[in-house]
Short mmCIF file of C-alpha atoms in Angstrom, two decimals:
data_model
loop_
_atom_site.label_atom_id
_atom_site.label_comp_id
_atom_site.label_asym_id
_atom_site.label_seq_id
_atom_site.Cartn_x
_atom_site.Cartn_y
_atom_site.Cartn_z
CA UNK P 1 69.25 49.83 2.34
CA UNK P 2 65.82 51.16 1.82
CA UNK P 3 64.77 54.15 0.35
CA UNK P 4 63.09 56.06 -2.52
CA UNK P 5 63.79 56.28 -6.22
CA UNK P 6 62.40 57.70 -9.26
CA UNK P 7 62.22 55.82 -12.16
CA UNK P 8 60.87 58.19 -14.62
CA UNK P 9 60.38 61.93 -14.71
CA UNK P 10 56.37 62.96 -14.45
CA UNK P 11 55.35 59.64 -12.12
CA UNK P 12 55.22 59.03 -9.01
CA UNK P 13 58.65 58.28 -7.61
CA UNK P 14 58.29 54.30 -6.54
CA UNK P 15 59.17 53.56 -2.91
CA UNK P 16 62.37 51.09 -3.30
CA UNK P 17 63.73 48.36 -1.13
CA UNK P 18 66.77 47.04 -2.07
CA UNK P 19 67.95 44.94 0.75
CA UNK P 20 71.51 43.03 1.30
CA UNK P 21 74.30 43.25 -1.83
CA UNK P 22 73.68 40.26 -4.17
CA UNK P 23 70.84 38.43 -2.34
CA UNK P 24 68.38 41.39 -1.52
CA UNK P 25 65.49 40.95 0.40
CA UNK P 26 65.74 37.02 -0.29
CA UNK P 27 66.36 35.61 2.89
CA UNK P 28 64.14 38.19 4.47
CA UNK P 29 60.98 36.54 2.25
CA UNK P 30 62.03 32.91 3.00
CA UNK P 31 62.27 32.86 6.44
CA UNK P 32 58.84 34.79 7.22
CA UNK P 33 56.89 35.19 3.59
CA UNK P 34 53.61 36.07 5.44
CA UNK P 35 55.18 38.78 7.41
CA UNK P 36 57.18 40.05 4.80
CA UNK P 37 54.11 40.50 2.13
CA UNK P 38 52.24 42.12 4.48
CA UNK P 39 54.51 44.27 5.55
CA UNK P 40 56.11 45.60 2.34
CA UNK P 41 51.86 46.58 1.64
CA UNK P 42 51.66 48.15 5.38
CA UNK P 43 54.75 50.31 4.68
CA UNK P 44 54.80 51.20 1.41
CA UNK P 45 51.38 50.40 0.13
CA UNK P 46 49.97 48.93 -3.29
CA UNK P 47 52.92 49.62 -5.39
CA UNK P 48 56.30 49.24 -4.59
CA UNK P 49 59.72 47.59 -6.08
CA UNK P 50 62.60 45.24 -3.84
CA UNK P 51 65.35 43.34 -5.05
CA UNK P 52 65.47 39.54 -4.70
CA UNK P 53 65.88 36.15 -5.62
CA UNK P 54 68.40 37.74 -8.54
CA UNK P 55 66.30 40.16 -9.96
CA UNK P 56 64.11 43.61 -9.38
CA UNK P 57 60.51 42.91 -8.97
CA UNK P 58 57.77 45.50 -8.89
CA UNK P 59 54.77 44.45 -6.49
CA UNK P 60 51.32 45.15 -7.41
CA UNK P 61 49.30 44.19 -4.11
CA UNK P 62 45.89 44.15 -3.85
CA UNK P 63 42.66 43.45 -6.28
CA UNK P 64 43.01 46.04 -8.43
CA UNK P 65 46.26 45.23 -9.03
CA UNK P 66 45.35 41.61 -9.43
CA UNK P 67 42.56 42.65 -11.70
CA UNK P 68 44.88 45.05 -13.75
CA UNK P 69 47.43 42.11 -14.07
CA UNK P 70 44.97 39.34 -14.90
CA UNK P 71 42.93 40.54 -16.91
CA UNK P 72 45.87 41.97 -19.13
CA UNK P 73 44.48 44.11 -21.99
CA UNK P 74 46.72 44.30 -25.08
CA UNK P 75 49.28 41.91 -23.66
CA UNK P 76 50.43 43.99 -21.35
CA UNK P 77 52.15 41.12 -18.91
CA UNK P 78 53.51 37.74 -20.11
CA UNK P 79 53.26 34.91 -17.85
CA UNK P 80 56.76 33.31 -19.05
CA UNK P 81 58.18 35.79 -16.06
CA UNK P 82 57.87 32.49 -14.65
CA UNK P 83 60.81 31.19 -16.94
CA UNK P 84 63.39 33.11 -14.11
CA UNK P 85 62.20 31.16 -11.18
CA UNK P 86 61.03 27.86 -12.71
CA UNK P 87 61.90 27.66 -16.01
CA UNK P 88 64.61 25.19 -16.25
CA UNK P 89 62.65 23.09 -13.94
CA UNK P 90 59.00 23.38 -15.81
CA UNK P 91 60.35 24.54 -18.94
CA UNK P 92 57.36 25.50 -21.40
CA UNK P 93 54.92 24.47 -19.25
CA UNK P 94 50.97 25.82 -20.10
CA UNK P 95 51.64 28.56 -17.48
CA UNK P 96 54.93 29.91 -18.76
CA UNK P 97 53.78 29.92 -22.11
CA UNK P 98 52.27 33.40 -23.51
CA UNK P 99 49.44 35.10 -25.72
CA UNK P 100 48.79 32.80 -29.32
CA UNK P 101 50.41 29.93 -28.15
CA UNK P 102 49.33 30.25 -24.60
CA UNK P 103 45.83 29.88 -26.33
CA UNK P 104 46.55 27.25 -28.79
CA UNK P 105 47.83 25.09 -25.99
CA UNK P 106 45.92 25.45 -23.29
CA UNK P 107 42.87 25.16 -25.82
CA UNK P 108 44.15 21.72 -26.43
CA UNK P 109 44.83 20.73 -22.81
CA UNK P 110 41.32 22.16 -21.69
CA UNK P 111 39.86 19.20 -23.31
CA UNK P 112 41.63 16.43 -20.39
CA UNK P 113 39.40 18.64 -17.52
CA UNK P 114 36.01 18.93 -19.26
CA UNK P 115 33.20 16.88 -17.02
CA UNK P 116 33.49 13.53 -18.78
CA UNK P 117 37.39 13.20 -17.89
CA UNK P 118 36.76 14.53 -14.80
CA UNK P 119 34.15 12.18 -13.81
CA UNK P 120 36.52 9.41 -15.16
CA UNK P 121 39.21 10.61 -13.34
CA UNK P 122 37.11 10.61 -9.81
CA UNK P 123 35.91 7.20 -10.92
CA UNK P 124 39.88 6.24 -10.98
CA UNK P 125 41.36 7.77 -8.59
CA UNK P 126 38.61 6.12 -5.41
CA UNK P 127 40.26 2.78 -4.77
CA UNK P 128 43.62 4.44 -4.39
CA UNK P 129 42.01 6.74 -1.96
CA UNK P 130 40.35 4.12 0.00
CA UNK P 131 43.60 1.74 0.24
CA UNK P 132 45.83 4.56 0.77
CA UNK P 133 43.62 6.21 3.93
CA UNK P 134 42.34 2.82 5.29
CA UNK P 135 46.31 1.87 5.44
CA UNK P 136 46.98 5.10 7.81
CA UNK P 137 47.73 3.84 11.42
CA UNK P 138 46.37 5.98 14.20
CA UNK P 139 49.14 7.74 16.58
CA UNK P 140 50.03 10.66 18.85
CA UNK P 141 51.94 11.91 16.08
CA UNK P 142 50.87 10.82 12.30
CA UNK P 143 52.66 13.47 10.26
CA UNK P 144 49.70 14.87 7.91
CA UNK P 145 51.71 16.36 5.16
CA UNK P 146 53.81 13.25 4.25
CA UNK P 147 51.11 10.84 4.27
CA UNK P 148 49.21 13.41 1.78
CA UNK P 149 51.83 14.20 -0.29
CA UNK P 150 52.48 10.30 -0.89
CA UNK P 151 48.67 9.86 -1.66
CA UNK P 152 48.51 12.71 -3.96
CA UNK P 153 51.24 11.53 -6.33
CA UNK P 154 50.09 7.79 -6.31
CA UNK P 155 46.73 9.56 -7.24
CA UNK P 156 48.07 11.72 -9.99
CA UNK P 157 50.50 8.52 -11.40
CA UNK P 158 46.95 6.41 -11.95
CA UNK P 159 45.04 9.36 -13.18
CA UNK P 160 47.31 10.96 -15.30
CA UNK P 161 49.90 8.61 -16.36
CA UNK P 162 47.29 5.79 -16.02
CA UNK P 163 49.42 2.96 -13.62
CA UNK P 164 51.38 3.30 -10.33
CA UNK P 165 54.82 4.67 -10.56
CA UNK P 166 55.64 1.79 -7.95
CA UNK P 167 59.51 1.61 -7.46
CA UNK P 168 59.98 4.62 -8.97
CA UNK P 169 57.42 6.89 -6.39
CA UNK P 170 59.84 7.80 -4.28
CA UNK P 171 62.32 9.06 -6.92
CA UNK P 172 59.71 10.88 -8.25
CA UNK P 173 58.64 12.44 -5.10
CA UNK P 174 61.85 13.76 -4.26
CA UNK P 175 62.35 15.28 -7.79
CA UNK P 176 58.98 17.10 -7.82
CA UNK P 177 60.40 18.04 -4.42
CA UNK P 178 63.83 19.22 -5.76
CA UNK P 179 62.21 21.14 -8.84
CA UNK P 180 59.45 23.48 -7.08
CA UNK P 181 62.23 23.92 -4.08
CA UNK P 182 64.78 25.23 -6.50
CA UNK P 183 62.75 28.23 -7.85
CA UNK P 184 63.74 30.34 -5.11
CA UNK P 185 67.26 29.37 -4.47
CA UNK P 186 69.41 32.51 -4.17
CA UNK P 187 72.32 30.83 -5.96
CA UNK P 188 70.83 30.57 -9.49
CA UNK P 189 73.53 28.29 -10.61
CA UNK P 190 74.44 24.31 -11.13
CA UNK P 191 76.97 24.40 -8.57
CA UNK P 192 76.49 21.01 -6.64
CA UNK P 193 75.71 21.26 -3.39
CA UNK P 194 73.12 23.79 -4.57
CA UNK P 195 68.52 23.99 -4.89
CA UNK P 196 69.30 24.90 -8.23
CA UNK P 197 71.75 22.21 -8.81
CA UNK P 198 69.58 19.52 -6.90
CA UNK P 199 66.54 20.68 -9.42
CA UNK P 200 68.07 20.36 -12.69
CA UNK P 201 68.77 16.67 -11.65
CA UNK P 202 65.40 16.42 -10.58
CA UNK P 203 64.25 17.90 -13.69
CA UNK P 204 66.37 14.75 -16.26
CA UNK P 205 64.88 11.71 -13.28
CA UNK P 206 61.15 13.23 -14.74
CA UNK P 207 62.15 13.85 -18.50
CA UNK P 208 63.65 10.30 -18.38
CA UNK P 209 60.47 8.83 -16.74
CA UNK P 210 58.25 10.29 -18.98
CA UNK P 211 60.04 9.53 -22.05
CA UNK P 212 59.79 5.65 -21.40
CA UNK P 213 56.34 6.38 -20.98
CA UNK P 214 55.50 8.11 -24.38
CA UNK P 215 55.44 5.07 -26.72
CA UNK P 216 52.97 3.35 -24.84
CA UNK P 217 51.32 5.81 -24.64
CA UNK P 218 51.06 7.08 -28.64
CA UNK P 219 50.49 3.25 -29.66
CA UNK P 220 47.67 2.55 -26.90
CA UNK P 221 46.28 5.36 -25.74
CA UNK P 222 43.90 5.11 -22.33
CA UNK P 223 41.84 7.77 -20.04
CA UNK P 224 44.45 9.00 -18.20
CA UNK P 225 46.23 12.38 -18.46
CA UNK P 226 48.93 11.62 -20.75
CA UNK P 227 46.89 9.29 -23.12
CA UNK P 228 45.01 12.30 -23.83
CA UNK P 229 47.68 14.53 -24.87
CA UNK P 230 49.44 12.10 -26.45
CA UNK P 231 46.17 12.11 -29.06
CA UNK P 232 45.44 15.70 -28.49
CA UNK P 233 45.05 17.63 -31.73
CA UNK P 234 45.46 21.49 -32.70
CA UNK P 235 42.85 22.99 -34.72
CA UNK P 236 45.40 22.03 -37.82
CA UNK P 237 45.07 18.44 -36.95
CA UNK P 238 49.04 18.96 -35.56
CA UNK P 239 49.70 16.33 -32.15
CA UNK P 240 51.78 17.67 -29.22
CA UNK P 241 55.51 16.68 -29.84
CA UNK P 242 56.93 14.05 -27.00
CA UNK P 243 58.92 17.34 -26.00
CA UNK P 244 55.69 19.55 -25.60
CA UNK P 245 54.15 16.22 -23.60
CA UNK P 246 56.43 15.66 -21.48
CA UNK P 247 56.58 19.26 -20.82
CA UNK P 248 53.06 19.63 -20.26
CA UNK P 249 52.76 16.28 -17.95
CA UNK P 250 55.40 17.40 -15.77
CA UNK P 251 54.30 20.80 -15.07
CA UNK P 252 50.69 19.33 -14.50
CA UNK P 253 51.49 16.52 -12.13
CA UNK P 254 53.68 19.09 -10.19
CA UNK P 255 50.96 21.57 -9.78
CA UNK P 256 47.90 18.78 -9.37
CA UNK P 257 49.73 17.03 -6.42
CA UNK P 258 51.42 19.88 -4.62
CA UNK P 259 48.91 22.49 -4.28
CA UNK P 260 46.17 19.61 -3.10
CA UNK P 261 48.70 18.75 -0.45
CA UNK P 262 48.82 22.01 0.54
CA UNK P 263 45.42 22.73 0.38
CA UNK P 264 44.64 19.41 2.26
CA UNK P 265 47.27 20.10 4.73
CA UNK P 266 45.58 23.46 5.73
CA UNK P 267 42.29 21.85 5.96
CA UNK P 268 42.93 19.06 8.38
CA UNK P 269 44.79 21.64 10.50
CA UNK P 270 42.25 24.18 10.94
CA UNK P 271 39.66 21.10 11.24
CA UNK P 272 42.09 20.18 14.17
CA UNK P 273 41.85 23.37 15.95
CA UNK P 274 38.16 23.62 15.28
CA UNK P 275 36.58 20.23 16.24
CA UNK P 276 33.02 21.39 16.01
CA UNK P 277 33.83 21.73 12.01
CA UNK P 278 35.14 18.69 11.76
CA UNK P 279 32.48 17.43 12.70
CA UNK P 280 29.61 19.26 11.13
CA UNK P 281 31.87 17.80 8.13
CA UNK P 282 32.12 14.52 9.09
CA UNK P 283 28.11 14.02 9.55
CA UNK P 284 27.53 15.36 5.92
CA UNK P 285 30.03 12.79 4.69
CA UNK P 286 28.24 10.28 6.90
CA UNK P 287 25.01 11.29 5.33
CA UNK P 288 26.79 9.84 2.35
CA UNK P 289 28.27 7.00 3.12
CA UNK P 290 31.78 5.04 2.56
CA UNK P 291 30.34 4.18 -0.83
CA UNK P 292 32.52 5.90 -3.73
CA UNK P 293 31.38 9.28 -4.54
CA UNK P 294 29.62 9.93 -7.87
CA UNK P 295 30.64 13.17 -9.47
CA UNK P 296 27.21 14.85 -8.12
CA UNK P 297 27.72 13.57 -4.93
CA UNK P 298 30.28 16.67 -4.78
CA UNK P 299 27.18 19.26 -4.99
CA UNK P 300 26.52 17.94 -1.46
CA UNK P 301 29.63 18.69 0.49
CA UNK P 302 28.86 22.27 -0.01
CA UNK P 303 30.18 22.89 3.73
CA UNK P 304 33.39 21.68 2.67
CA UNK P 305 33.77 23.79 0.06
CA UNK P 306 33.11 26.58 2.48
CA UNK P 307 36.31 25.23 4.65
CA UNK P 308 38.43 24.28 1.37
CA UNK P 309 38.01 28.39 0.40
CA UNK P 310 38.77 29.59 3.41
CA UNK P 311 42.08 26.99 3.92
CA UNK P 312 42.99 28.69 0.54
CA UNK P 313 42.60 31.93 1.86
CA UNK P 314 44.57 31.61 5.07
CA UNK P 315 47.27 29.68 2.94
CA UNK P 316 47.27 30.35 -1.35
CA UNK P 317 49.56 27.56 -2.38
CA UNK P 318 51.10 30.13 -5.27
CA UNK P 319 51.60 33.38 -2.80
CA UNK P 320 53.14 35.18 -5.32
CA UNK P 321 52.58 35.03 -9.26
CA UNK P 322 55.34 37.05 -11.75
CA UNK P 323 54.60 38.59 -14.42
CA UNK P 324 56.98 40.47 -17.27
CA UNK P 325 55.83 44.16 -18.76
CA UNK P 326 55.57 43.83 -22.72
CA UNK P 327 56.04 47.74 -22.84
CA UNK P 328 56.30 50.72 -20.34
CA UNK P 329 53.22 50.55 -18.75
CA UNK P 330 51.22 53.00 -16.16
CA UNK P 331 49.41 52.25 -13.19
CA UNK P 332 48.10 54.53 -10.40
CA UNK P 333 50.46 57.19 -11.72
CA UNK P 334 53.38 54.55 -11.62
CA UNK P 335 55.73 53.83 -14.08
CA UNK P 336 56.30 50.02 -14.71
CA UNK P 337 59.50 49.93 -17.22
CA UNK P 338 59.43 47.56 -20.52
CA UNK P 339 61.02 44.23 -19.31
CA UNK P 340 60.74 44.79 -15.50
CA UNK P 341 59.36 42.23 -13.16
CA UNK P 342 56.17 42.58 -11.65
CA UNK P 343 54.30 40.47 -8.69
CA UNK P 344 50.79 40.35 -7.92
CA UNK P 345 49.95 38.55 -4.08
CA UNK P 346 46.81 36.93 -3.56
CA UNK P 347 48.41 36.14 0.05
CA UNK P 348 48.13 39.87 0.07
CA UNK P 349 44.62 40.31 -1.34
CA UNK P 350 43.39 37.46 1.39
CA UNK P 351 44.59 39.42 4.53
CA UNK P 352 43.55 42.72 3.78
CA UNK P 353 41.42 44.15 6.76
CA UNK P 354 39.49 46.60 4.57
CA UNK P 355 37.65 43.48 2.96
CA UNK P 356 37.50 40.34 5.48
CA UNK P 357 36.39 40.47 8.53
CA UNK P 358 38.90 39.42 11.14
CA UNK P 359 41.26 38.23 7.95
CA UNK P 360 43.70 36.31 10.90
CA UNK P 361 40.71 34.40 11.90
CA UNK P 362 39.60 30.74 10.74
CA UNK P 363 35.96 31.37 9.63
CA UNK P 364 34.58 29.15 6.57
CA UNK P 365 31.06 31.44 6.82
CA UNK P 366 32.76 33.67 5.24
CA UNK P 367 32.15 32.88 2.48
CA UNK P 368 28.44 31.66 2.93
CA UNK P 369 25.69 33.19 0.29
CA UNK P 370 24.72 35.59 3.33
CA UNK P 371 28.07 36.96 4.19
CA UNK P 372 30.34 36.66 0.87
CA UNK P 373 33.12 38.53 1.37
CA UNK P 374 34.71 37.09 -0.92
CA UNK P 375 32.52 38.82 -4.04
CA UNK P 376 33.04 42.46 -2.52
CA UNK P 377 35.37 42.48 -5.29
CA UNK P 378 36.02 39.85 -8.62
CA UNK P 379 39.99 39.27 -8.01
CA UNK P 380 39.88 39.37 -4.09
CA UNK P 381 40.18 35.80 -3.75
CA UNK P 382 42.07 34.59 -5.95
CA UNK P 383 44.00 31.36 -5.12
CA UNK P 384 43.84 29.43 -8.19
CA UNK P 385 45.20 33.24 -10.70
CA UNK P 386 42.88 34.63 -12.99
CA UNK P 387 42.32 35.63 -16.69
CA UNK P 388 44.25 33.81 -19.54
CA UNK P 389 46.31 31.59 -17.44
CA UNK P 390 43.79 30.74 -14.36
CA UNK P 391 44.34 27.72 -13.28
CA UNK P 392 43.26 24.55 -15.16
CA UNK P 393 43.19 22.01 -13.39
CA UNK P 394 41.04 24.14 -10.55
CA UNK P 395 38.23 21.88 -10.91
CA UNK P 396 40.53 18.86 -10.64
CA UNK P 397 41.80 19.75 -7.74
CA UNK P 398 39.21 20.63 -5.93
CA UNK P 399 37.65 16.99 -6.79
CA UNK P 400 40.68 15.09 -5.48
CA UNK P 401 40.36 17.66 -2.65
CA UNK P 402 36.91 16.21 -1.51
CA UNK P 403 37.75 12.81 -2.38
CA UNK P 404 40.62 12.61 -0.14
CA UNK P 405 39.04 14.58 2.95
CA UNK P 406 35.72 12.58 2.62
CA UNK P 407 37.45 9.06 3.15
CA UNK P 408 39.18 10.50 6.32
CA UNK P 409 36.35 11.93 7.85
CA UNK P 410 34.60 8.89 7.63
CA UNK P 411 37.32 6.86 9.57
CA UNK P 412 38.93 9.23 11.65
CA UNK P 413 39.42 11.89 14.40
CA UNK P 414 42.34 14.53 14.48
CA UNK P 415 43.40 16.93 16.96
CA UNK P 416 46.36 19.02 18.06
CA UNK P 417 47.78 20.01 21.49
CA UNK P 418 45.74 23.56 22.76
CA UNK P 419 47.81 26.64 21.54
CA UNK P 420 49.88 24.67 18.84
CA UNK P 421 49.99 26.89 15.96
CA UNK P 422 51.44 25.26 12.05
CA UNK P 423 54.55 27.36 10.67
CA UNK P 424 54.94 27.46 7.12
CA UNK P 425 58.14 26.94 4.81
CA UNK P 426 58.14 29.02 2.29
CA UNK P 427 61.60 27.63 0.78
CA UNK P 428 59.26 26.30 -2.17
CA UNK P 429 55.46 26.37 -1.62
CA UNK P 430 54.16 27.24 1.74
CA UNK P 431 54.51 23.82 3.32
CA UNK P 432 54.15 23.05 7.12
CA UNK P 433 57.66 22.96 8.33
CA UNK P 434 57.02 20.36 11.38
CA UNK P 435 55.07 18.17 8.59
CA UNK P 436 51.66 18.96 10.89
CA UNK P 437 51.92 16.30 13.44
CA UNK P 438 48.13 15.33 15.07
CA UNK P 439 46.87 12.79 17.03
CA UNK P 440 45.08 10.51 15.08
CA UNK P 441 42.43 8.52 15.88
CA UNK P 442 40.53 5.26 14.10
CA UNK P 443 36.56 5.67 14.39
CA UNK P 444 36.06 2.45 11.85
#
């Protein structure tokens, strides 16, 4: 099933993997993703090409590849590659979209995560926070990852649509849920039963939602997310349609609330195994106070932001990112075909032992002014993309981030059981697949 082929006369010939008949190397990626990224770059290096998830994808691993993707002079690479994993799910959202109207958009949308929103989001978002973590009950077993993921979408409902989604939460929930699972579902059709199927219903519960929400909205618009694009002007003077809104909300609420799950999620469990950080944490945020946090209170959990990088680094909530060639392009004496698939890893780029030091290690000094590792290159860490399409809501996230970990350091204690070790689901986004248990303890 594996071999070599050569895709073009006068280049290298590209080492090939083309796995079972239909499905490929799908199942293979989904039941060990970290094992299976590392291993295609082990065997076969930077470049190489497998078949999966219905389609033939090139990977590009490492940060020159990420830097040759990224940075993507003349339009090489489009980012609506996306469109054959998500794209019925997320459909035009400011990441699938490409080139003019990439920049149009996003120019527009740039303006809801400049300081003074920010600041007005943190401001909002505090007493949900607060409510939400005082109300967690301590217990040998207080599943992390569904607590947070609750949290995260009550904070993005007030923040970005500007009330609670009360009844409706857990509909919600589950159709986020439904929509980022279905991306990699090998059977890339409605049949019911199916991801795919299960997504597309998710996808009409969030249009529907949304669409009540617009007039509101238009007529009186507030601070939160959706107010603002409601309003939101192009350089014409043109508003957003309600289609391009609601396209833009969904995709934005999806990315704001997962990935800080995830991000949180791999936090707390490395703070777990490593009580001494926790702590060293906790005093900072002591240092503070249970006050709410101003938005340059967030200068001073600097150690945090040493542990938040290298959570990201152990775990990049995206672990792949597509892109599409715009022409036959060449890289390291490789041919990449017009219209072929290509994937860049920053999973990859994180655990490569030529760059960090112990790279299967937790180890937030890492990235410290006196060791940073992380600069030996510019697209070595790279958890939030690069370029054009880099995430925007980084800032954002890392915030709520803060916010969140602050108020739980402040009236708790965590731990696991010595040896216990946190698989990852990669059926959607790398998500702990026992929900990360931990014993958790009130301190106030």
């Amino acid at each position: 099933m594996n071999g070599t082929i050569e895709i073009a006369v006068d280049h290298k010939p590209m080492p090939t993997e083309k796995g079972w008949p239909l499905i490929g190397v799908s199942l293979e990626y989904l039941r060990d993703a970290h094992n299976f990224m590392l291993g295609r770059f082990r065997r076969y290096g930077e470049v190489s090409l497998f078949h999966g998830f219905g389609t033939k994808v090139i990977s590009m691993l490492g940060p020159e590849a990420n830097q040759f993707v990224f940075q993507n002079k003349d339009n090489m690479f489009a980012s609506s590659a996306w469109e054959h994993f998500i794209g019925p799910f997320f459909h035009r959202g400011v990441m699938l979209l490409d080139f003019d109207e990439h920049k149009v958009h996003r120019r527009i949308m740039q303006e809801a995560f400049q300081r003074d929103a920010l600041t007005s989001y943190l401001k909002n978002m505090q007493p949900r926070i607060q409510h939400d973590v005082t109300a967690w009950q301590a217990s040998e077993r207080f599943s992390v990852f569904d607590h947070l993921k609750s949290m995260t979408l009550n904070i993005g409902s007030e923040v970005f649509i500007g009330h609670e989604a009360g009844a409706k939460t857990d509909e919600l929930n589950k159709a986020f849920l439904a929509t980022v699972r279905a991306g990699t579902d090998m059977i890339r059709l409605p049949i019911p039963g199916t991801r795919w199927h299960q997504g597309l219903k998710g996808r009409k519960v969030l249009e529907a939602f949304f669409t009540a929400e617009l007039p509101v909205k238009r007529s009186n618009p507030g601070e939160d997310l959706l107010s603002r694009l409601c309003v939101a002007r192009t350089e014409d003077g043109e508003l957003f349609s309600d289609e391009d809104v609601i396209n833009h909300i969904i995709f934005v609420l999806m990315a704001a609330h997962d990935t800080s799950t995830i991000t949180l999620s791999n936090m707390i469990y490395q703070l777990a195994r490593h009580p001494e950080w926790q702590q060293r944490l906790r005093e900072i945020s002591q240092s503070i106070g249970a006050r709410p946090l101003e938005y340059a209170d967030l200068d001073a959990l600097g150690d945090m932001d040493l542990v938040m990088k290298e959570a990201l680094r152990l775990c990049a909530p995206v672990p792949m990112m597509p892109r599409r060639a715009t022409r036959d392009i060449e890289y390291k004496g490789y041919l990449i075909p017009e219209g072929h698939m290509v994937a860049i890893s920053p999973w990859v780029s994180h655990y490569m032992e030529e760059y960090w030091s112990e790279p299967m290690c937790f180890d937030p000094e890492r990235f410290s002014p006196d060791r940073a590792e992380d600069k030996q290159h510019p697209f070595l860490w790279v958890p939030f993309g690069g370029g054009a399409h880099k995430c925007i809501g980084l800032h954002f996230g890392q915030m709520e981030v803060k916010a969140i970990l602050h108020q739980v350091l402040l009236r708790y204690r965590w731990s696991v059981p010595e040896g216990y070790v946190m698989e990852q689901d990669f059926t959607s986004l790398p998500i702990p697949k026992d929900r990360l248990p931990v014993k958790l303890e009130r301190l106030v």
